[in-house]
Amino acid sequence: MPNLVLGDLSLEVPANWKDQGMVTLTLPSTDKKVRPNIIVTKERLSQPVDLVTYFDKIKQSVQARGIKSFEIVDEFDLDIGGIPAMEMVCKWDLSAMKEMSGGQNLDHIKEGQMVQQIQVSLIKDDYAVNFTASFPAEQFSLYERPFEKFITSLKFA
């Protein structure tokens, strides 16, 4: 029986269950209102798809959020543990999210508070792995290196 291990948590997974899901990791921050984070998802693909097509759908989904100040800063191919991957770096004014929040309390977000996000996707066998990392734009270079180190630690069983 396979095990699901998440930090200090371990579960036995029945052999006929399929693993698909998401985990959010929060990075240390001196600002109590800002929570730099990395979301890791594993998505089972219902049919074969090439990386370019898959990544284009991810990009379209991000753009379709309709954030007024959204812009793609960079986009390129990379290799993670011998597997081709694609990366996109984008940024936007976080205050634009207030309009889209549906009444959530976002009073701590001020206009001009920029966020920068890295989206990395790869396909292995019949599933896709996505890393979405969101950091305050003014601290992007501080968080980018640990993120890159984190994704290069990816291993497949």
PDB file of C-alpha atoms in Angstrom:
ATOM      1  CA  MET A   1       0.000   0.000   0.000  1.00  0.00           C
ATOM      2  CA  PRO A   2       1.497   3.400  -0.960  1.00  0.00           C
ATOM      3  CA  ASN A   3       1.990   6.124   1.646  1.00  0.00           C
ATOM      4  CA  LEU A   4       1.074   9.770   1.393  1.00  0.00           C
ATOM      5  CA  VAL A   5       3.632  11.810   3.321  1.00  0.00           C
ATOM      6  CA  LEU A   6       3.102  15.501   3.993  1.00  0.00           C
ATOM      7  CA  GLY A   7       5.588  16.976   6.429  1.00  0.00           C
ATOM      8  CA  ASP A   8       5.009  15.222   9.736  1.00  0.00           C
ATOM      9  CA  LEU A   9       1.800  13.541   8.508  1.00  0.00           C
ATOM     10  CA  SER A  10       1.660  10.095   6.878  1.00  0.00           C
ATOM     11  CA  LEU A  11      -1.337   8.157   5.566  1.00  0.00           C
ATOM     12  CA  GLU A  12      -1.696   4.725   3.950  1.00  0.00           C
ATOM     13  CA  VAL A  13      -3.364   5.039   0.557  1.00  0.00           C
ATOM     14  CA  PRO A  14      -5.303   2.062  -0.860  1.00  0.00           C
ATOM     15  CA  ALA A  15      -3.638   0.770  -4.030  1.00  0.00           C
ATOM     16  CA  ASN A  16      -6.708   1.425  -6.207  1.00  0.00           C
ATOM     17  CA  TRP A  17      -7.014   5.116  -5.198  1.00  0.00           C
ATOM     18  CA  LYS A  18      -5.607   7.788  -7.518  1.00  0.00           C
ATOM     19  CA  ASP A  19      -3.618  10.619  -6.022  1.00  0.00           C
ATOM     20  CA  GLN A  20      -4.567  14.052  -7.244  1.00  0.00           C
ATOM     21  CA  GLY A  21      -4.549  17.171  -5.186  1.00  0.00           C
ATOM     22  CA  MET A  22      -3.077  20.390  -3.930  1.00  0.00           C
ATOM     23  CA  VAL A  23      -0.936  21.522  -1.040  1.00  0.00           C
ATOM     24  CA  THR A  24      -0.130  25.101  -0.020  1.00  0.00           C
ATOM     25  CA  LEU A  25       3.186  25.901   1.634  1.00  0.00           C
ATOM     26  CA  THR A  26       3.631  29.219   3.436  1.00  0.00           C
ATOM     27  CA  LEU A  27       7.095  30.765   3.537  1.00  0.00           C
ATOM     28  CA  PRO A  28       8.381  32.793   6.482  1.00  0.00           C
ATOM     29  CA  SER A  29       7.645  36.514   6.293  1.00  0.00           C
ATOM     30  CA  THR A  30       8.397  39.469   8.545  1.00  0.00           C
ATOM     31  CA  ASP A  31       5.116  41.060   7.402  1.00  0.00           C
ATOM     32  CA  LYS A  32       2.142  39.501   9.219  1.00  0.00           C
ATOM     33  CA  LYS A  33      -0.242  40.634   6.463  1.00  0.00           C
ATOM     34  CA  VAL A  34       1.774  39.133   3.604  1.00  0.00           C
ATOM     35  CA  ARG A  35       1.946  35.368   3.271  1.00  0.00           C
ATOM     36  CA  PRO A  36       4.364  34.376   0.499  1.00  0.00           C
ATOM     37  CA  ASN A  37       3.229  30.942  -0.615  1.00  0.00           C
ATOM     38  CA  ILE A  38       3.762  28.083  -3.018  1.00  0.00           C
ATOM     39  CA  ILE A  39       0.876  25.944  -4.202  1.00  0.00           C
ATOM     40  CA  VAL A  40       1.795  22.517  -5.576  1.00  0.00           C
ATOM     41  CA  THR A  41      -0.812  20.586  -7.550  1.00  0.00           C
ATOM     42  CA  LYS A  42      -0.831  17.163  -9.124  1.00  0.00           C
ATOM     43  CA  GLU A  43      -3.515  16.778 -11.767  1.00  0.00           C
ATOM     44  CA  ARG A  44      -4.405  13.471 -13.394  1.00  0.00           C
ATOM     45  CA  LEU A  45      -4.892  14.031 -17.108  1.00  0.00           C
ATOM     46  CA  SER A  46      -7.994  12.445 -18.644  1.00  0.00           C
ATOM     47  CA  GLN A  47      -6.276  12.248 -22.045  1.00  0.00           C
ATOM     48  CA  PRO A  48      -2.749  12.772 -23.332  1.00  0.00           C
ATOM     49  CA  VAL A  49      -1.762  16.400 -23.929  1.00  0.00           C
ATOM     50  CA  ASP A  50       1.543  18.005 -24.817  1.00  0.00           C
ATOM     51  CA  LEU A  51       3.186  20.476 -22.448  1.00  0.00           C
ATOM     52  CA  VAL A  52       2.783  23.512 -24.728  1.00  0.00           C
ATOM     53  CA  THR A  53      -0.972  22.960 -25.076  1.00  0.00           C
ATOM     54  CA  TYR A  54      -1.390  22.286 -21.357  1.00  0.00           C
ATOM     55  CA  PHE A  55       0.634  25.340 -20.328  1.00  0.00           C
ATOM     56  CA  ASP A  56      -1.281  27.545 -22.770  1.00  0.00           C
ATOM     57  CA  LYS A  57      -4.517  26.528 -21.007  1.00  0.00           C
ATOM     58  CA  ILE A  58      -2.963  27.416 -17.636  1.00  0.00           C
ATOM     59  CA  LYS A  59      -1.869  30.801 -19.007  1.00  0.00           C
ATOM     60  CA  GLN A  60      -5.309  31.501 -20.475  1.00  0.00           C
ATOM     61  CA  SER A  61      -6.909  30.605 -17.143  1.00  0.00           C
ATOM     62  CA  VAL A  62      -4.671  33.048 -15.267  1.00  0.00           C
ATOM     63  CA  GLN A  63      -5.338  35.804 -17.808  1.00  0.00           C
ATOM     64  CA  ALA A  64      -9.090  35.122 -17.707  1.00  0.00           C
ATOM     65  CA  ARG A  65      -9.236  36.203 -14.043  1.00  0.00           C
ATOM     66  CA  GLY A  66      -9.580  39.699 -15.475  1.00  0.00           C
ATOM     67  CA  ILE A  67      -7.152  41.475 -13.165  1.00  0.00           C
ATOM     68  CA  LYS A  68      -6.781  44.967 -14.673  1.00  0.00           C
ATOM     69  CA  SER A  69      -3.079  45.464 -13.911  1.00  0.00           C
ATOM     70  CA  PHE A  70      -2.052  41.880 -14.850  1.00  0.00           C
ATOM     71  CA  GLU A  71       1.020  41.516 -17.045  1.00  0.00           C
ATOM     72  CA  ILE A  72       3.275  38.641 -18.082  1.00  0.00           C
ATOM     73  CA  VAL A  73       6.868  39.622 -17.287  1.00  0.00           C
ATOM     74  CA  ASP A  74       8.691  36.557 -18.642  1.00  0.00           C
ATOM     75  CA  GLU A  75       8.030  33.136 -20.109  1.00  0.00           C
ATOM     76  CA  PHE A  76      10.512  30.375 -20.896  1.00  0.00           C
ATOM     77  CA  ASP A  77      11.250  26.637 -21.055  1.00  0.00           C
ATOM     78  CA  LEU A  78      13.260  24.870 -18.372  1.00  0.00           C
ATOM     79  CA  ASP A  79      14.234  21.403 -17.231  1.00  0.00           C
ATOM     80  CA  ILE A  80      13.345  19.954 -13.820  1.00  0.00           C
ATOM     81  CA  GLY A  81      15.117  16.691 -13.056  1.00  0.00           C
ATOM     82  CA  GLY A  82      15.357  15.797 -16.731  1.00  0.00           C
ATOM     83  CA  ILE A  83      11.706  16.617 -17.451  1.00  0.00           C
ATOM     84  CA  PRO A  84      10.780  19.523 -19.736  1.00  0.00           C
ATOM     85  CA  ALA A  85       8.829  22.277 -17.986  1.00  0.00           C
ATOM     86  CA  MET A  86       7.501  25.736 -18.799  1.00  0.00           C
ATOM     87  CA  GLU A  87       7.591  28.822 -16.592  1.00  0.00           C
ATOM     88  CA  MET A  88       5.706  32.090 -16.630  1.00  0.00           C
ATOM     89  CA  VAL A  89       6.365  35.069 -14.355  1.00  0.00           C
ATOM     90  CA  CYS A  90       3.562  37.605 -14.021  1.00  0.00           C
ATOM     91  CA  LYS A  91       2.696  40.516 -11.778  1.00  0.00           C
ATOM     92  CA  TRP A  92      -0.245  42.710 -10.817  1.00  0.00           C
ATOM     93  CA  ASP A  93      -1.445  45.248  -8.285  1.00  0.00           C
ATOM     94  CA  LEU A  94      -2.962  43.254  -5.437  1.00  0.00           C
ATOM     95  CA  SER A  95      -5.503  46.007  -4.794  1.00  0.00           C
ATOM     96  CA  ALA A  96      -7.205  44.934  -8.047  1.00  0.00           C
ATOM     97  CA  MET A  97      -8.241  41.790  -6.164  1.00  0.00           C
ATOM     98  CA  LYS A  98     -10.427  43.911  -3.841  1.00  0.00           C
ATOM     99  CA  GLU A  99     -12.843  44.508  -6.694  1.00  0.00           C
ATOM    100  CA  MET A 100     -13.029  40.782  -7.376  1.00  0.00           C
ATOM    101  CA  SER A 101     -13.200  39.607  -3.745  1.00  0.00           C
ATOM    102  CA  GLY A 102     -16.949  39.564  -3.334  1.00  0.00           C
ATOM    103  CA  GLY A 103     -16.938  41.403  -0.034  1.00  0.00           C
ATOM    104  CA  GLN A 104     -14.023  39.694   1.701  1.00  0.00           C
ATOM    105  CA  ASN A 105     -12.196  41.871   4.230  1.00  0.00           C
ATOM    106  CA  LEU A 106      -9.128  43.026   2.316  1.00  0.00           C
ATOM    107  CA  ASP A 107      -8.688  46.421   4.008  1.00  0.00           C
ATOM    108  CA  HIS A 108      -5.017  45.648   4.675  1.00  0.00           C
ATOM    109  CA  ILE A 109      -4.322  45.668   0.904  1.00  0.00           C
ATOM    110  CA  LYS A 110      -3.322  49.100  -0.363  1.00  0.00           C
ATOM    111  CA  GLU A 111      -3.170  50.379  -3.936  1.00  0.00           C
ATOM    112  CA  GLY A 112       0.271  49.875  -5.468  1.00  0.00           C
ATOM    113  CA  GLN A 113       0.937  46.704  -3.450  1.00  0.00           C
ATOM    114  CA  MET A 114       2.401  44.591  -6.248  1.00  0.00           C
ATOM    115  CA  VAL A 115       2.545  40.805  -6.263  1.00  0.00           C
ATOM    116  CA  GLN A 116       4.718  38.737  -8.546  1.00  0.00           C
ATOM    117  CA  GLN A 117       3.830  35.136  -9.327  1.00  0.00           C
ATOM    118  CA  ILE A 118       5.745  32.248 -10.857  1.00  0.00           C
ATOM    119  CA  GLN A 119       3.815  29.491 -12.602  1.00  0.00           C
ATOM    120  CA  VAL A 120       5.776  26.321 -13.497  1.00  0.00           C
ATOM    121  CA  SER A 121       4.166  23.290 -15.162  1.00  0.00           C
ATOM    122  CA  LEU A 122       5.447  19.911 -16.283  1.00  0.00           C
ATOM    123  CA  ILE A 123       3.891  16.673 -17.472  1.00  0.00           C
ATOM    124  CA  LYS A 124       5.020  13.228 -16.308  1.00  0.00           C
ATOM    125  CA  ASP A 125       3.252  10.125 -17.626  1.00  0.00           C
ATOM    126  CA  ASP A 126      -0.508  10.684 -17.139  1.00  0.00           C
ATOM    127  CA  TYR A 127      -0.369  13.672 -14.794  1.00  0.00           C
ATOM    128  CA  ALA A 128       0.686  17.313 -14.652  1.00  0.00           C
ATOM    129  CA  VAL A 129       2.561  18.957 -11.794  1.00  0.00           C
ATOM    130  CA  ASN A 130       2.103  22.688 -11.237  1.00  0.00           C
ATOM    131  CA  PHE A 131       3.937  25.053  -8.927  1.00  0.00           C
ATOM    132  CA  THR A 132       2.366  28.462  -8.330  1.00  0.00           C
ATOM    133  CA  ALA A 133       4.469  30.791  -6.174  1.00  0.00           C
ATOM    134  CA  SER A 134       3.199  34.228  -5.121  1.00  0.00           C
ATOM    135  CA  PHE A 135       5.531  36.774  -3.542  1.00  0.00           C
ATOM    136  CA  PRO A 136       5.497  40.517  -2.822  1.00  0.00           C
ATOM    137  CA  ALA A 137       7.061  42.065  -5.951  1.00  0.00           C
ATOM    138  CA  GLU A 138       9.575  44.160  -3.980  1.00  0.00           C
ATOM    139  CA  GLN A 139      10.869  40.962  -2.329  1.00  0.00           C
ATOM    140  CA  PHE A 140      10.668  38.757  -5.423  1.00  0.00           C
ATOM    141  CA  SER A 141      14.429  38.191  -5.742  1.00  0.00           C
ATOM    142  CA  LEU A 142      14.569  37.183  -2.059  1.00  0.00           C
ATOM    143  CA  TYR A 143      11.987  34.406  -2.533  1.00  0.00           C
ATOM    144  CA  GLU A 144      12.814  33.377  -6.115  1.00  0.00           C
ATOM    145  CA  ARG A 145      16.038  31.506  -5.213  1.00  0.00           C
ATOM    146  CA  PRO A 146      14.495  29.300  -2.491  1.00  0.00           C
ATOM    147  CA  PHE A 147      11.593  28.575  -4.862  1.00  0.00           C
ATOM    148  CA  GLU A 148      13.974  27.474  -7.628  1.00  0.00           C
ATOM    149  CA  LYS A 149      15.848  25.261  -5.163  1.00  0.00           C
ATOM    150  CA  PHE A 150      12.530  23.807  -3.973  1.00  0.00           C
ATOM    151  CA  ILE A 151      11.311  22.809  -7.446  1.00  0.00           C
ATOM    152  CA  THR A 152      14.657  21.239  -8.382  1.00  0.00           C
ATOM    153  CA  SER A 153      14.237  18.918  -5.377  1.00  0.00           C
ATOM    154  CA  LEU A 154      11.289  17.245  -7.171  1.00  0.00           C
ATOM    155  CA  LYS A 155      11.681  13.463  -7.434  1.00  0.00           C
ATOM    156  CA  PHE A 156       9.416  10.836  -8.899  1.00  0.00           C
ATOM    157  CA  ALA A 157       8.923   7.350  -7.408  1.00  0.00           C
TER     158      ALA A 157
END
